[in-house]
């Protein structure tokens, strides 16, 4: 006889509750001894009374004792079968067996919802925390390992509606963004599965088609959107659910945005000055009457959405970018610094040819090369000519020309946005900071090939100063939109989802790579589902608040064609952009050409720590390349990612073959980097930097004022007013602030890089390697904070006195501007 205890939670419609006694019954599956090739199924055991041990239980967790008959003639239990004989599901956290002579405790890390037995064709099975490659699996467990994967792949449910208790991971196209039943203007393409609109696959959600289009999946209002099928174990934990699905997000459905439009359209209120924008964060700002809105929207939703008392005063937290100095964001120094140490510090590249050349097909787009001449900039190169400055690695470019130009004609024609393709040249000064040299704004040349471009240079006085400030704003519109839609959504959220699906379908929880990657997939599928409900959808938040409007997803699809997984590795990205070169003498193997490049300096240390951890972990399980080649689950996983999950890119030659240890470890390091550190940089600084809209506008509503126009003349007397007329409107600002404040926060149950649940494996060397990794991250964080205090490193803090902390691994709860969660969780 041996004792065990089960740590579980139970969920009912009215909230968390204490479960009744004897809900599940369990059976052990013993691993055979060498002389006994048959596994033994133990007797059924029922859960007994609640116990007060172990300590450390959360308020909604309960532990129960269960006793098993154990025959000393057979080996240890390798798995447990759990059957729920109640009519309510419960969440099973862990099972721990105690009292086995000479073996201490045996842990089963479950972390799964268990539904009543009648919901399943087979009872649930949970394996110990041991790790096995497929060929190492004890024979009596092997069939259970295979059966579990068949269940997760949805065998027998390929064309059936999936229920909440189903545990099926399957793929679908992005065919749920349109609203064809509401009219032709809400029809959207299906993304994925075609050469015209390639896209990563999403998880299958099993909703019926719309009435008017059998190929478009219907959508639910977000308040009911939690009924959308996602494997239950992927759904938010209740703390994250409470944080994320609170009144703020519920308020931002298609209907609410539409009603807000109606209210604000009748009262054309705009921000008149930067001070009025700041007042929104200080004492609050008075808004138009909400009488019309209250007829349809509960007051508590208004309170959440507008941070008001339900009346007419609205107030948001003070963004860090203006906390110390309210005008530092306007300086050229801060404008340039944020390209190295802001929320989008991964686009700037070293200029290698002059003038800058376009890679767009001239037969389709005509001549798109830059119109900038050397005469425009040579007076600001500290005595160097252009070629000397380029040869000395002194000239850099923020280039949003080729990514924008193909869509400009239809965006500027079909939407209220008025946008330019932009190029910004910068010069590296002796103190390590960058200074802007020139900005080029380009438009398509009417109905012809080619581009019409104008250039603007820095100025401090008169109309030229106003035009220069506007030119920087147009650059920030293109950069912030690329940040939000491409770098953030597409390159982290969307591309990671196929890896999550394939990992669950093709690799058992016993597999070492599953155990390695699983913490980095937490909450991504539900977050992406919510994004399709409120942000990517027709007339959703992105269409309302980011300049491509109805073309937002179409734009991301066109740029997905350029996505290459291997180039997401930080070192390869830096080398490709000309920001780094290999250097065997460096601790991490690379030399930066801008030494004070905070994102790259901190990032390379984080990357190196992840890479070392991954290599030490994988080397414990894979002793040769042949073991990788012959790992049937690993090879099936990789094949499905390449051919299905990212199937629109399956014929591209860059995919690693997954035949060597280096290919395996670099792929896993890249996945972890993208899901954790890269996403953290792009997400958790959004409110600190973008919460003050003039610093990071996402829409421009007018072209640059031309001489003799009313707006041009107004630049002489009211340049700030002209700026605010051109960029995002008051309504769009409010909608943006509500969302970015929400997603910039860390929830109470956030799990950060370097943290894992105790007992995740019984293998000692991987545990020791992970502990070393965790300690290394603590050291890195200390060094980051020390660098921020070094006055010689001017890019670390800058004129706005906003330290770069986005790659500090740890964080508290809330909006901190730091912290690297394990996964793409918001």
PDB file of N, CA, C and O in Angstrom, residues 556-578:
ATOM      1  N   UNK A 556      -0.180  42.381 -43.693  1.00  0.00           N
ATOM      2  CA  UNK A 556       0.635  41.392 -42.974  1.00  0.00           C
ATOM      3  C   UNK A 556       0.836  40.140 -43.823  1.00  0.00           C
ATOM      4  O   UNK A 556       1.910  39.521 -43.784  1.00  0.00           O
ATOM      5  N   UNK A 557      -0.164  39.765 -44.605  1.00  0.00           N
ATOM      6  CA  UNK A 557      -0.038  38.595 -45.482  1.00  0.00           C
ATOM      7  C   UNK A 557       1.058  38.822 -46.521  1.00  0.00           C
ATOM      8  O   UNK A 557       1.874  37.925 -46.794  1.00  0.00           O
ATOM      9  N   UNK A 558       1.085  40.016 -47.101  1.00  0.00           N
ATOM     10  CA  UNK A 558       2.096  40.289 -48.129  1.00  0.00           C
ATOM     11  C   UNK A 558       3.503  40.239 -47.544  1.00  0.00           C
ATOM     12  O   UNK A 558       4.457  39.812 -48.210  1.00  0.00           O
ATOM     13  N   UNK A 559       3.668  40.650 -46.282  1.00  0.00           N
ATOM     14  CA  UNK A 559       4.991  40.651 -45.667  1.00  0.00           C
ATOM     15  C   UNK A 559       5.330  39.314 -45.022  1.00  0.00           C
ATOM     16  O   UNK A 559       6.508  39.051 -44.733  1.00  0.00           O
ATOM     17  N   UNK A 560       4.333  38.454 -44.807  1.00  0.00           N
ATOM     18  CA  UNK A 560       4.624  37.081 -44.366  1.00  0.00           C
ATOM     19  C   UNK A 560       5.449  36.344 -45.423  1.00  0.00           C
ATOM     20  O   UNK A 560       6.231  35.449 -45.104  1.00  0.00           O
ATOM     21  N   UNK A 561       5.292  36.747 -46.677  1.00  0.00           N
ATOM     22  CA  UNK A 561       6.077  36.131 -47.750  1.00  0.00           C
ATOM     23  C   UNK A 561       7.579  36.283 -47.516  1.00  0.00           C
ATOM     24  O   UNK A 561       8.372  35.472 -47.980  1.00  0.00           O
ATOM     25  N   UNK A 562       7.958  37.322 -46.773  1.00  0.00           N
ATOM     26  CA  UNK A 562       9.378  37.576 -46.519  1.00  0.00           C
ATOM     27  C   UNK A 562       9.866  36.952 -45.212  1.00  0.00           C
ATOM     28  O   UNK A 562      11.060  37.030 -44.905  1.00  0.00           O
ATOM     29  N   UNK A 563       8.973  36.370 -44.431  1.00  0.00           N
ATOM     30  CA  UNK A 563       9.360  35.838 -43.125  1.00  0.00           C
ATOM     31  C   UNK A 563      10.219  34.589 -43.285  1.00  0.00           C
ATOM     32  O   UNK A 563       9.900  33.691 -44.058  1.00  0.00           O
ATOM     33  N   UNK A 564      11.318  34.556 -42.549  1.00  0.00           N
ATOM     34  CA  UNK A 564      12.232  33.412 -42.531  1.00  0.00           C
ATOM     35  C   UNK A 564      12.532  33.095 -41.071  1.00  0.00           C
ATOM     36  O   UNK A 564      13.069  33.946 -40.346  1.00  0.00           O
ATOM     37  N   UNK A 565      12.209  31.906 -40.635  1.00  0.00           N
ATOM     38  CA  UNK A 565      12.384  31.556 -39.225  1.00  0.00           C
ATOM     39  C   UNK A 565      13.814  31.738 -38.765  1.00  0.00           C
ATOM     40  O   UNK A 565      14.070  32.322 -37.708  1.00  0.00           O
ATOM     41  N   UNK A 566      14.770  31.261 -39.540  1.00  0.00           N
ATOM     42  CA  UNK A 566      16.163  31.309 -39.102  1.00  0.00           C
ATOM     43  C   UNK A 566      16.663  32.733 -38.908  1.00  0.00           C
ATOM     44  O   UNK A 566      17.562  32.978 -38.101  1.00  0.00           O
ATOM     45  N   UNK A 567      16.068  33.700 -39.630  1.00  0.00           N
ATOM     46  CA  UNK A 567      16.493  35.089 -39.499  1.00  0.00           C
ATOM     47  C   UNK A 567      15.903  35.770 -38.271  1.00  0.00           C
ATOM     48  O   UNK A 567      16.259  36.913 -37.963  1.00  0.00           O
ATOM     49  N   UNK A 568      15.030  35.058 -37.558  1.00  0.00           N
ATOM     50  CA  UNK A 568      14.503  35.610 -36.308  1.00  0.00           C
ATOM     51  C   UNK A 568      15.480  35.417 -35.161  1.00  0.00           C
ATOM     52  O   UNK A 568      15.300  36.002 -34.088  1.00  0.00           O
ATOM     53  N   UNK A 569      16.494  34.577 -35.358  1.00  0.00           N
ATOM     54  CA  UNK A 569      17.563  34.442 -34.362  1.00  0.00           C
ATOM     55  C   UNK A 569      18.265  35.784 -34.235  1.00  0.00           C
ATOM     56  O   UNK A 569      18.688  36.363 -35.232  1.00  0.00           O
ATOM     57  N   UNK A 570      18.410  36.290 -33.020  1.00  0.00           N
ATOM     58  CA  UNK A 570      18.936  37.639 -32.841  1.00  0.00           C
ATOM     59  C   UNK A 570      20.293  37.840 -33.510  1.00  0.00           C
ATOM     60  O   UNK A 570      20.485  38.850 -34.212  1.00  0.00           O
ATOM     61  N   UNK A 571      21.272  36.965 -33.338  1.00  0.00           N
ATOM     62  CA  UNK A 571      22.562  37.218 -34.003  1.00  0.00           C
ATOM     63  C   UNK A 571      22.441  37.321 -35.513  1.00  0.00           C
ATOM     64  O   UNK A 571      23.055  38.208 -36.135  1.00  0.00           O
ATOM     65  N   UNK A 572      21.661  36.436 -36.130  1.00  0.00           N
ATOM     66  CA  UNK A 572      21.504  36.490 -37.585  1.00  0.00           C
ATOM     67  C   UNK A 572      20.768  37.752 -38.007  1.00  0.00           C
ATOM     68  O   UNK A 572      21.076  38.339 -39.058  1.00  0.00           O
ATOM     69  N   UNK A 573      19.814  38.189 -37.222  1.00  0.00           N
ATOM     70  CA  UNK A 573      19.102  39.420 -37.530  1.00  0.00           C
ATOM     71  C   UNK A 573      20.044  40.617 -37.483  1.00  0.00           C
ATOM     72  O   UNK A 573      20.039  41.475 -38.374  1.00  0.00           O
ATOM     73  N   UNK A 574      20.883  40.678 -36.451  1.00  0.00           N
ATOM     74  CA  UNK A 574      21.814  41.802 -36.328  1.00  0.00           C
ATOM     75  C   UNK A 574      22.822  41.813 -37.464  1.00  0.00           C
ATOM     76  O   UNK A 574      23.159  42.877 -38.003  1.00  0.00           O
ATOM     77  N   UNK A 575      23.322  40.649 -37.838  1.00  0.00           N
ATOM     78  CA  UNK A 575      24.284  40.573 -38.938  1.00  0.00           C
ATOM     79  C   UNK A 575      23.618  40.951 -40.259  1.00  0.00           C
ATOM     80  O   UNK A 575      24.189  41.694 -41.069  1.00  0.00           O
ATOM     81  N   UNK A 576      22.392  40.470 -40.470  1.00  0.00           N
ATOM     82  CA  UNK A 576      21.690  40.798 -41.712  1.00  0.00           C
ATOM     83  C   UNK A 576      21.476  42.310 -41.833  1.00  0.00           C
ATOM     84  O   UNK A 576      21.588  42.879 -42.930  1.00  0.00           O
ATOM     85  N   UNK A 577      21.202  42.975 -40.729  1.00  0.00           N
ATOM     86  CA  UNK A 577      20.971  44.417 -40.760  1.00  0.00           C
ATOM     87  C   UNK A 577      22.270  45.215 -40.720  1.00  0.00           C
ATOM     88  O   UNK A 577      22.231  46.450 -40.687  1.00  0.00           O
ATOM     89  N   UNK A 578      23.382  44.526 -40.698  1.00  0.00           N
ATOM     90  CA  UNK A 578      24.661  45.219 -40.683  1.00  0.00           C
ATOM     91  C   UNK A 578      24.969  45.880 -39.360  1.00  0.00           C
ATOM     92  O   UNK A 578      25.845  46.754 -39.284  1.00  0.00           O
TER      93      UNK A 578
END
